JSON list of C-alpha atoms in Angstrom, two decimals:
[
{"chain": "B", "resi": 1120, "resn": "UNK", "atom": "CA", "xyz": [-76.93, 41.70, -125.19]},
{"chain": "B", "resi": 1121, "resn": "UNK", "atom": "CA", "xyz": [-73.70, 39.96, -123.35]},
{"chain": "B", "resi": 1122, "resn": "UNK", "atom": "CA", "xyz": [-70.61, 41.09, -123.65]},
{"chain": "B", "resi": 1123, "resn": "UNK", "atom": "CA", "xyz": [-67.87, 38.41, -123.09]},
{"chain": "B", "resi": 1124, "resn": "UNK", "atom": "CA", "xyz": [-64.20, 39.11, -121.50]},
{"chain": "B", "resi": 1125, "resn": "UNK", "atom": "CA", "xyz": [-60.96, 36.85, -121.55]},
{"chain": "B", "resi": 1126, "resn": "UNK", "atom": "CA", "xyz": [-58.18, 38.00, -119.49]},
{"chain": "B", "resi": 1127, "resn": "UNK", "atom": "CA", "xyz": [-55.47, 35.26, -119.14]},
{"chain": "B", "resi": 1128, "resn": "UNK", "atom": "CA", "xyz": [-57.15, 32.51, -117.06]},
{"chain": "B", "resi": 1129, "resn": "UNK", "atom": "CA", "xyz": [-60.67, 32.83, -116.45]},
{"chain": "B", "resi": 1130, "resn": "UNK", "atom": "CA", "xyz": [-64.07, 34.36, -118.68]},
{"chain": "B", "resi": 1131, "resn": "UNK", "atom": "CA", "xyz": [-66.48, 36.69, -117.46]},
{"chain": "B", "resi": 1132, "resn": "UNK", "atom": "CA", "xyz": [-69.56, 37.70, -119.41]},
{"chain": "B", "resi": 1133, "resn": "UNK", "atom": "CA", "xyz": [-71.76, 40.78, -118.45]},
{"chain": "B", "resi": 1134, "resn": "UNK", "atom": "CA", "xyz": [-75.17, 42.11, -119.09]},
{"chain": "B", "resi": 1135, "resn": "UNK", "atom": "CA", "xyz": [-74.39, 45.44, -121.14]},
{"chain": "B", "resi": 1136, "resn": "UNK", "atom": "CA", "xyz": [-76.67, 46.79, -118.27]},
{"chain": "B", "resi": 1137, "resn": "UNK", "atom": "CA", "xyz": [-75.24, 45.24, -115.44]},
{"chain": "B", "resi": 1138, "resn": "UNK", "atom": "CA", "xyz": [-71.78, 43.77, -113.76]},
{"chain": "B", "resi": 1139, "resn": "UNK", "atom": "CA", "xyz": [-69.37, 41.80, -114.29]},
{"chain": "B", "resi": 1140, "resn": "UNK", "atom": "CA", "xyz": [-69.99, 37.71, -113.95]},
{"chain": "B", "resi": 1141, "resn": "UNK", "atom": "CA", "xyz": [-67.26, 35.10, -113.58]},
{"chain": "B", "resi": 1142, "resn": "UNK", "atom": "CA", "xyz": [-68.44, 32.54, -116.15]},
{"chain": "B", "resi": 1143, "resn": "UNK", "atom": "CA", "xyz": [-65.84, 29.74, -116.45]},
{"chain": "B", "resi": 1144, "resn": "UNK", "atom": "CA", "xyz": [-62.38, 29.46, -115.48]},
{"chain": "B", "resi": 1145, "resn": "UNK", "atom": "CA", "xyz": [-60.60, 29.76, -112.58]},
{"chain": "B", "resi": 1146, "resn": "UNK", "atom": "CA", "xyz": [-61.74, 32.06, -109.60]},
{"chain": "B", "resi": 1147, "resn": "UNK", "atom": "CA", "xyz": [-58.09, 32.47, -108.01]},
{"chain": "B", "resi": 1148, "resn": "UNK", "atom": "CA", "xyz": [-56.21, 33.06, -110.60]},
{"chain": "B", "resi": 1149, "resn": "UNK", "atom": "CA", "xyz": [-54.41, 29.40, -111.61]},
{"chain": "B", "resi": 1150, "resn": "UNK", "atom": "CA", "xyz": [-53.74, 27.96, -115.10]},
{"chain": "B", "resi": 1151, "resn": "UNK", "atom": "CA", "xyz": [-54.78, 24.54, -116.64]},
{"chain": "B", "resi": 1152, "resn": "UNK", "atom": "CA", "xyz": [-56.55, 22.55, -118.91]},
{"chain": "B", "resi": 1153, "resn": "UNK", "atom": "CA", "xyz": [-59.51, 20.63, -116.70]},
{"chain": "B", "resi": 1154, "resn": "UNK", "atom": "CA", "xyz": [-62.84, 20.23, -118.39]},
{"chain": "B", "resi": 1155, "resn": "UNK", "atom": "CA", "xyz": [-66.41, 19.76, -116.28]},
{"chain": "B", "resi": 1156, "resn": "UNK", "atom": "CA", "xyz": [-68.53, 21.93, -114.65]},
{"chain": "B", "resi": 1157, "resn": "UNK", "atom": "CA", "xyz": [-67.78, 25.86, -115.69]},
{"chain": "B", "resi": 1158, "resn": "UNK", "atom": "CA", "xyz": [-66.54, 27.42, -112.33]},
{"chain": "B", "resi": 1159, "resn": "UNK", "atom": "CA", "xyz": [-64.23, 24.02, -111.47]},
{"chain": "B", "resi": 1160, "resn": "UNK", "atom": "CA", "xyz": [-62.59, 24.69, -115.55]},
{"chain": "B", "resi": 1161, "resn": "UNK", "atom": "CA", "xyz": [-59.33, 25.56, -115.87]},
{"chain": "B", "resi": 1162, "resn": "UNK", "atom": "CA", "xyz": [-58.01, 28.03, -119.52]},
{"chain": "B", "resi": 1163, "resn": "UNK", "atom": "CA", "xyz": [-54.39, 29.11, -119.90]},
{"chain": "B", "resi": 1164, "resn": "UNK", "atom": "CA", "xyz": [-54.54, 31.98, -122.11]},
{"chain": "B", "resi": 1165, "resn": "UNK", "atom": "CA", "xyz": [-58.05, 32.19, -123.53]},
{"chain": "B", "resi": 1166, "resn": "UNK", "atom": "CA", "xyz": [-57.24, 34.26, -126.93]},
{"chain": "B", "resi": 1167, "resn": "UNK", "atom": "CA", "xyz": [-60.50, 34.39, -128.59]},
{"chain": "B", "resi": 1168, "resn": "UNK", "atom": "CA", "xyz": [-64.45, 33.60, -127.94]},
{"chain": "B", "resi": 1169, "resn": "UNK", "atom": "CA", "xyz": [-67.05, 33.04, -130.20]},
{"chain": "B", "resi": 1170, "resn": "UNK", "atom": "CA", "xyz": [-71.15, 32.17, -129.67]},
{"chain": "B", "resi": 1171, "resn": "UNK", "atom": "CA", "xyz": [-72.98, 30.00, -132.08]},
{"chain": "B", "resi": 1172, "resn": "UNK", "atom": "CA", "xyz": [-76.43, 30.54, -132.90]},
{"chain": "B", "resi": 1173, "resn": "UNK", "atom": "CA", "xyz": [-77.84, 28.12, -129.75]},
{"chain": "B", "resi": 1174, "resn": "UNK", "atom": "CA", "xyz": [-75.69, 30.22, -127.66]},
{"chain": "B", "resi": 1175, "resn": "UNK", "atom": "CA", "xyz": [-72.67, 28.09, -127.04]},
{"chain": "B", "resi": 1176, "resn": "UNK", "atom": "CA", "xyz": [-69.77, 29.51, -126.26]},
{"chain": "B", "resi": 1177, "resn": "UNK", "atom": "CA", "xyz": [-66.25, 28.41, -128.45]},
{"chain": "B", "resi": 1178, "resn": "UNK", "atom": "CA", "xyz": [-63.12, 29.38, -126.85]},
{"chain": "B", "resi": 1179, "resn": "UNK", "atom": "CA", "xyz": [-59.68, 29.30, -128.36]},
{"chain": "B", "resi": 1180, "resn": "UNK", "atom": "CA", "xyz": [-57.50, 27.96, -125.56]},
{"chain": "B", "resi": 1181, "resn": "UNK", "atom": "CA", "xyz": [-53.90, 29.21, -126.88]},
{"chain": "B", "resi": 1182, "resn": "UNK", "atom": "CA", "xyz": [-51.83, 28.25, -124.31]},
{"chain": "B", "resi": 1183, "resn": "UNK", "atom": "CA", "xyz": [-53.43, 24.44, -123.89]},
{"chain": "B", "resi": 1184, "resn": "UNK", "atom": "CA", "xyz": [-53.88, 24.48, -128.06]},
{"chain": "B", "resi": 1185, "resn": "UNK", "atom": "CA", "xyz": [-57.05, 23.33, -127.55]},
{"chain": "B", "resi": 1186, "resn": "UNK", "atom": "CA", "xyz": [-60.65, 24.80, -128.73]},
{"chain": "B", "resi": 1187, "resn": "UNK", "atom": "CA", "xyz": [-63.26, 24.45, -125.93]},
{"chain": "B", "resi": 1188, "resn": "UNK", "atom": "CA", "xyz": [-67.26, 24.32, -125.47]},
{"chain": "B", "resi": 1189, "resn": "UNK", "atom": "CA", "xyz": [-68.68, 26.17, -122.69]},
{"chain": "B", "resi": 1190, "resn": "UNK", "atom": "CA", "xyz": [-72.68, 24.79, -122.73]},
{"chain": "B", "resi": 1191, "resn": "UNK", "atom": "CA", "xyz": [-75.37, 26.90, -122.72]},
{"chain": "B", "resi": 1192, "resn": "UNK", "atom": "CA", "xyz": [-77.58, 25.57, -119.80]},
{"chain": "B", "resi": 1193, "resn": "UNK", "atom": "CA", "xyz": [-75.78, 24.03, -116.93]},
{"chain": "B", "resi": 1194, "resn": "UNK", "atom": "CA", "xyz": [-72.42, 25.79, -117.92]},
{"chain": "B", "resi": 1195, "resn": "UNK", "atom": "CA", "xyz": [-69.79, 23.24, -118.80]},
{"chain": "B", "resi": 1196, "resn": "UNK", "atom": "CA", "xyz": [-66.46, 23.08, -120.56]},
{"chain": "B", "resi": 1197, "resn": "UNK", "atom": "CA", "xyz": [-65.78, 20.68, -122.74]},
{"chain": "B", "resi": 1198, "resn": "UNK", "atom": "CA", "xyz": [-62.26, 20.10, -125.03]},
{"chain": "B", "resi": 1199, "resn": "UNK", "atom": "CA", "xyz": [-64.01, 19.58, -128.83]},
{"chain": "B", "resi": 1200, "resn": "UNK", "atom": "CA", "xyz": [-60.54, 19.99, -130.35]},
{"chain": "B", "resi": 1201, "resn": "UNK", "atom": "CA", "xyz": [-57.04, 19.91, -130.05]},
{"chain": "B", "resi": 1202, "resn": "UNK", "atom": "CA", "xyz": [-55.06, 19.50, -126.61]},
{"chain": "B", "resi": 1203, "resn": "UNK", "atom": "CA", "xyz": [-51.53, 19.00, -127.57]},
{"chain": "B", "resi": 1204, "resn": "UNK", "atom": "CA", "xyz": [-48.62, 19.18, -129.99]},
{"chain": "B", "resi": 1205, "resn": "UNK", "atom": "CA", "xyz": [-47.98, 21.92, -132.69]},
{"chain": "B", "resi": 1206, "resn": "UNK", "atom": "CA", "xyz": [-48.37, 19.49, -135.71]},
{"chain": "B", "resi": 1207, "resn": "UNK", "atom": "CA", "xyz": [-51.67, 19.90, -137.40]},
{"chain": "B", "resi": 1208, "resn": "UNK", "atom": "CA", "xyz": [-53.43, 17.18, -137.96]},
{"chain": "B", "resi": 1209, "resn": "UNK", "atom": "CA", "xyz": [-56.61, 17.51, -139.83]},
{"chain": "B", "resi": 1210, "resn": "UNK", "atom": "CA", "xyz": [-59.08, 15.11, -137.92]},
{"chain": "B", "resi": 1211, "resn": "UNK", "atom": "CA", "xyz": [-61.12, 16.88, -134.95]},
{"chain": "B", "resi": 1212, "resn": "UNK", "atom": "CA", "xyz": [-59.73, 14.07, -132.10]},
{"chain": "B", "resi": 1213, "resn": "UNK", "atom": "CA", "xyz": [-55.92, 14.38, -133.89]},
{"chain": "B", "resi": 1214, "resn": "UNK", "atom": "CA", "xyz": [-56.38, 18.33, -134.62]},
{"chain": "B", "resi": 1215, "resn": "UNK", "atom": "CA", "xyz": [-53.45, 20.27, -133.58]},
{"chain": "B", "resi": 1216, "resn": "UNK", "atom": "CA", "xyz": [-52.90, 23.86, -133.46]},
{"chain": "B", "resi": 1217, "resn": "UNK", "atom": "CA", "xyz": [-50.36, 26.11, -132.79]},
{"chain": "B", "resi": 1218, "resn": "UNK", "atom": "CA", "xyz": [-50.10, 28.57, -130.11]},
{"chain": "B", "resi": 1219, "resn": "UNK", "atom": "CA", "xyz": [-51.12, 31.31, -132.15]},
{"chain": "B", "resi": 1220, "resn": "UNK", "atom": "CA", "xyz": [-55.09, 30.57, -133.36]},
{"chain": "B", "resi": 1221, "resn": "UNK", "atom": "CA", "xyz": [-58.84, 32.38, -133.33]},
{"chain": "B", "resi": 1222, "resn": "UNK", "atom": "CA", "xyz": [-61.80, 31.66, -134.02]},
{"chain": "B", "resi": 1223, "resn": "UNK", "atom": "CA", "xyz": [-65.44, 32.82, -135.25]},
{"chain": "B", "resi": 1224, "resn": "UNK", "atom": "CA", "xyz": [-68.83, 31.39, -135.43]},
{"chain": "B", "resi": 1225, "resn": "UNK", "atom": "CA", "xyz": [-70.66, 31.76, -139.29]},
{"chain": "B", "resi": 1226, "resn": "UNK", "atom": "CA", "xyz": [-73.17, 30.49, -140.72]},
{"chain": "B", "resi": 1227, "resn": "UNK", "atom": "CA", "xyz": [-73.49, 26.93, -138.95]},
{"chain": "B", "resi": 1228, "resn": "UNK", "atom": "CA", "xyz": [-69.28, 26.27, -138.64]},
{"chain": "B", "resi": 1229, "resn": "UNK", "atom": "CA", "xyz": [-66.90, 27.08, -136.60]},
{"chain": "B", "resi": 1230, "resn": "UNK", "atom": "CA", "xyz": [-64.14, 28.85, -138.44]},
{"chain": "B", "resi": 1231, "resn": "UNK", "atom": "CA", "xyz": [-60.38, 28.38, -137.04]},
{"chain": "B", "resi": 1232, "resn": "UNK", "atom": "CA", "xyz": [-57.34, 30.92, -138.06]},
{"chain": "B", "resi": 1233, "resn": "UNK", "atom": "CA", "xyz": [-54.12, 28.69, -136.92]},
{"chain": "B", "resi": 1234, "resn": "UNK", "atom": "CA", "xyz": [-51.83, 31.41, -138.28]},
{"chain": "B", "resi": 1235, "resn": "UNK", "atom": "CA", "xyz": [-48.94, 29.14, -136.73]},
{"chain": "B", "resi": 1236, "resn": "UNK", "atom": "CA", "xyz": [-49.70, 26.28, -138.94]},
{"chain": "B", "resi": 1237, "resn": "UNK", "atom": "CA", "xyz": [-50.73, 28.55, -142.21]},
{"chain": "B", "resi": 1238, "resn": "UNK", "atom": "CA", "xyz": [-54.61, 27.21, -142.03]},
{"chain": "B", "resi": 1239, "resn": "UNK", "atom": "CA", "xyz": [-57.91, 27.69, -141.63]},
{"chain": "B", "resi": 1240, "resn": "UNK", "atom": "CA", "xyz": [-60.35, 24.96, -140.29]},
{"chain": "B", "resi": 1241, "resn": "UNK", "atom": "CA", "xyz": [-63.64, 24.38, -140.23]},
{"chain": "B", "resi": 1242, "resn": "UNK", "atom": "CA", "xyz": [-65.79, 22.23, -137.98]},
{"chain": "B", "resi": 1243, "resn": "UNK", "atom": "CA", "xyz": [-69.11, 22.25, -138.95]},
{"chain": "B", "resi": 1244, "resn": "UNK", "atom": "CA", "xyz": [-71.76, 22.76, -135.80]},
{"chain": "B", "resi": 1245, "resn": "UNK", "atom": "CA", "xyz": [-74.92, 22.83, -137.00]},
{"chain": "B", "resi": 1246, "resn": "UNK", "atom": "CA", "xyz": [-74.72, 19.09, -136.61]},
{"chain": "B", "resi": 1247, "resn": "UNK", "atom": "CA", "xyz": [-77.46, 17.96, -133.95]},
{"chain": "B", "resi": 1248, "resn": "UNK", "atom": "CA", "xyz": [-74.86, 15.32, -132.78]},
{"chain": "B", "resi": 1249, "resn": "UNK", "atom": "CA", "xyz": [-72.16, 18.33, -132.13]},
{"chain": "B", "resi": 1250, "resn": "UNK", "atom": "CA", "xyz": [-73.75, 21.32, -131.07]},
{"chain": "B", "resi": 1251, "resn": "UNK", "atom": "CA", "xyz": [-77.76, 21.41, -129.82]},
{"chain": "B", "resi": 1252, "resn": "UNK", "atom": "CA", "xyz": [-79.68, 23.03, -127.73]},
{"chain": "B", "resi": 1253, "resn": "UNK", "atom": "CA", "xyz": [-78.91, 21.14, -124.60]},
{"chain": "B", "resi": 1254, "resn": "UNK", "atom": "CA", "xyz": [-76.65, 20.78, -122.34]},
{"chain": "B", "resi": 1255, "resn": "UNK", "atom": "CA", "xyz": [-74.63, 17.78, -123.46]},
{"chain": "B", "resi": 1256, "resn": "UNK", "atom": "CA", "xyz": [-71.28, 17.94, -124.70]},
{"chain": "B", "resi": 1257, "resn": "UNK", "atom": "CA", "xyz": [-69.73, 18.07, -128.56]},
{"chain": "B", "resi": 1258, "resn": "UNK", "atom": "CA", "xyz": [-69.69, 14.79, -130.00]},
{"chain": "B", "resi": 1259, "resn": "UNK", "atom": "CA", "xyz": [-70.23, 12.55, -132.99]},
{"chain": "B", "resi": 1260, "resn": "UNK", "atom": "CA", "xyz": [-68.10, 12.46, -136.25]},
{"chain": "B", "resi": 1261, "resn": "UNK", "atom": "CA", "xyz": [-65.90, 15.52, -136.32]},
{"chain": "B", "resi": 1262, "resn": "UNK", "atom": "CA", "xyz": [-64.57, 14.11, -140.31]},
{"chain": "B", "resi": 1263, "resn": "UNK", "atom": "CA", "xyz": [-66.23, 17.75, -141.15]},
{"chain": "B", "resi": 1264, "resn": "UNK", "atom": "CA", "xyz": [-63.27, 19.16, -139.59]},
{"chain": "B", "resi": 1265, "resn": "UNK", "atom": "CA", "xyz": [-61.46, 20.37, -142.65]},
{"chain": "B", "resi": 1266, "resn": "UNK", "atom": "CA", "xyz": [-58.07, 21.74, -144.14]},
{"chain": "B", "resi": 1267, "resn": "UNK", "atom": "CA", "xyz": [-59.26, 24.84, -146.40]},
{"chain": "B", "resi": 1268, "resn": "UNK", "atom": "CA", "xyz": [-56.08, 27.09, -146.97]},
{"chain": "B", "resi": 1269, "resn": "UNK", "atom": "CA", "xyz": [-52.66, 27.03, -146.91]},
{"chain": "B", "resi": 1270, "resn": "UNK", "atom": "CA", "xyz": [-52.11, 30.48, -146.07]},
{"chain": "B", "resi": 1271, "resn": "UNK", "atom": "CA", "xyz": [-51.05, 33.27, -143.02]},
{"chain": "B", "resi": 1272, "resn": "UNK", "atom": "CA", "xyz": [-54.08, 34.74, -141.91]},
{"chain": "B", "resi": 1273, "resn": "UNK", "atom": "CA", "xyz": [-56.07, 35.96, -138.42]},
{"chain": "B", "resi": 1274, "resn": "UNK", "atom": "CA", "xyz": [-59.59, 36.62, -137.07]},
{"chain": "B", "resi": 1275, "resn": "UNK", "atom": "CA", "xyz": [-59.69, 40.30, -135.35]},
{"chain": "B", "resi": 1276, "resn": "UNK", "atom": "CA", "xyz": [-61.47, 39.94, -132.01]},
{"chain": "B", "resi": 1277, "resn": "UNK", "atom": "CA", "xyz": [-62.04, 43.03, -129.92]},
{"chain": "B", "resi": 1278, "resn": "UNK", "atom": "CA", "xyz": [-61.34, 42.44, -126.29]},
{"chain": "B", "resi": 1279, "resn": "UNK", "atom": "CA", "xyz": [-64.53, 43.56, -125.34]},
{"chain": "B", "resi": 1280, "resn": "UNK", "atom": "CA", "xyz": [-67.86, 42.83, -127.06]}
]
């Protein structure tokens, strides 16, 4: 079992029998939004993590408003959503979020709290084109990404585990 950690800039994952790992992020402590190879990435503010069934890893990238991909294989980050303004927009490459937003992995979709913007999302990644079992990066149509709610509400994520 892993246990995944996001303190401000940078992700670490650990063995529950072992150490702690740097896994993406940056290694001397500076902010951005870069995408690419995991240890080159850059978060500001990684709130909340989630890991699909293939083991991808979904990050909610609060400062940068932006949900990220880290790959399973050859770790890579990759911006599937979001990246700018406040306004929410309800298509996956015009998505917006505020800077308050989690996330959670069910059942084949990722499930987005943007408590800023009173909604929850959906983008659905069970999708072979979105999220597989290699190493590539999300893509195809992202039309599944979906208003549900009009509403205040929050995932809980523990900081550890």
């Amino acid at each position: 079992m892993l246990c995944f950690v996001a303190p401000k800039l940078k992700i670490y994952f650990f063995p529950l029998d072992s150490s702690l790992e740097a896994f993406a992020g940056s290694f001397v402590g500076e902010s951005g939004y870069v995408d690419g190879p995991a240890a080159k990435s850059l978060f500001n503010r990684p709130q909340s993590l989630s890991i699909c069934d293939n083991g991808a890893v979904f990050v909610a990238d609060t400062r940068n408003l932006a949900i990220r991909k880290i790959s399973k294989f050859l770790p890579t980050v990759t911006t599937i959503a979001g990246g700018s303004s406040r306004k929410p927009g309800f298509a996956g490459d015009t998505a917006r979020f505020s800077s308050e937003f989690s996330l959670a992995c069910s059942c084949g979709s990722l499930l987005i709290a943007d408590c800023g913007n009173r909604l929850i999302r959906e983008i659905q990644i069970d999708d072979p084109k979105s999220c597989d079992s290699s190493d590539s990066a999300v893509s195809g149509d992202f039309s599944s990404f979906t208003w549900i709610f009009f509403l205040s509400i929050g995932f809980k994520t523990p900081a550890f585990c």
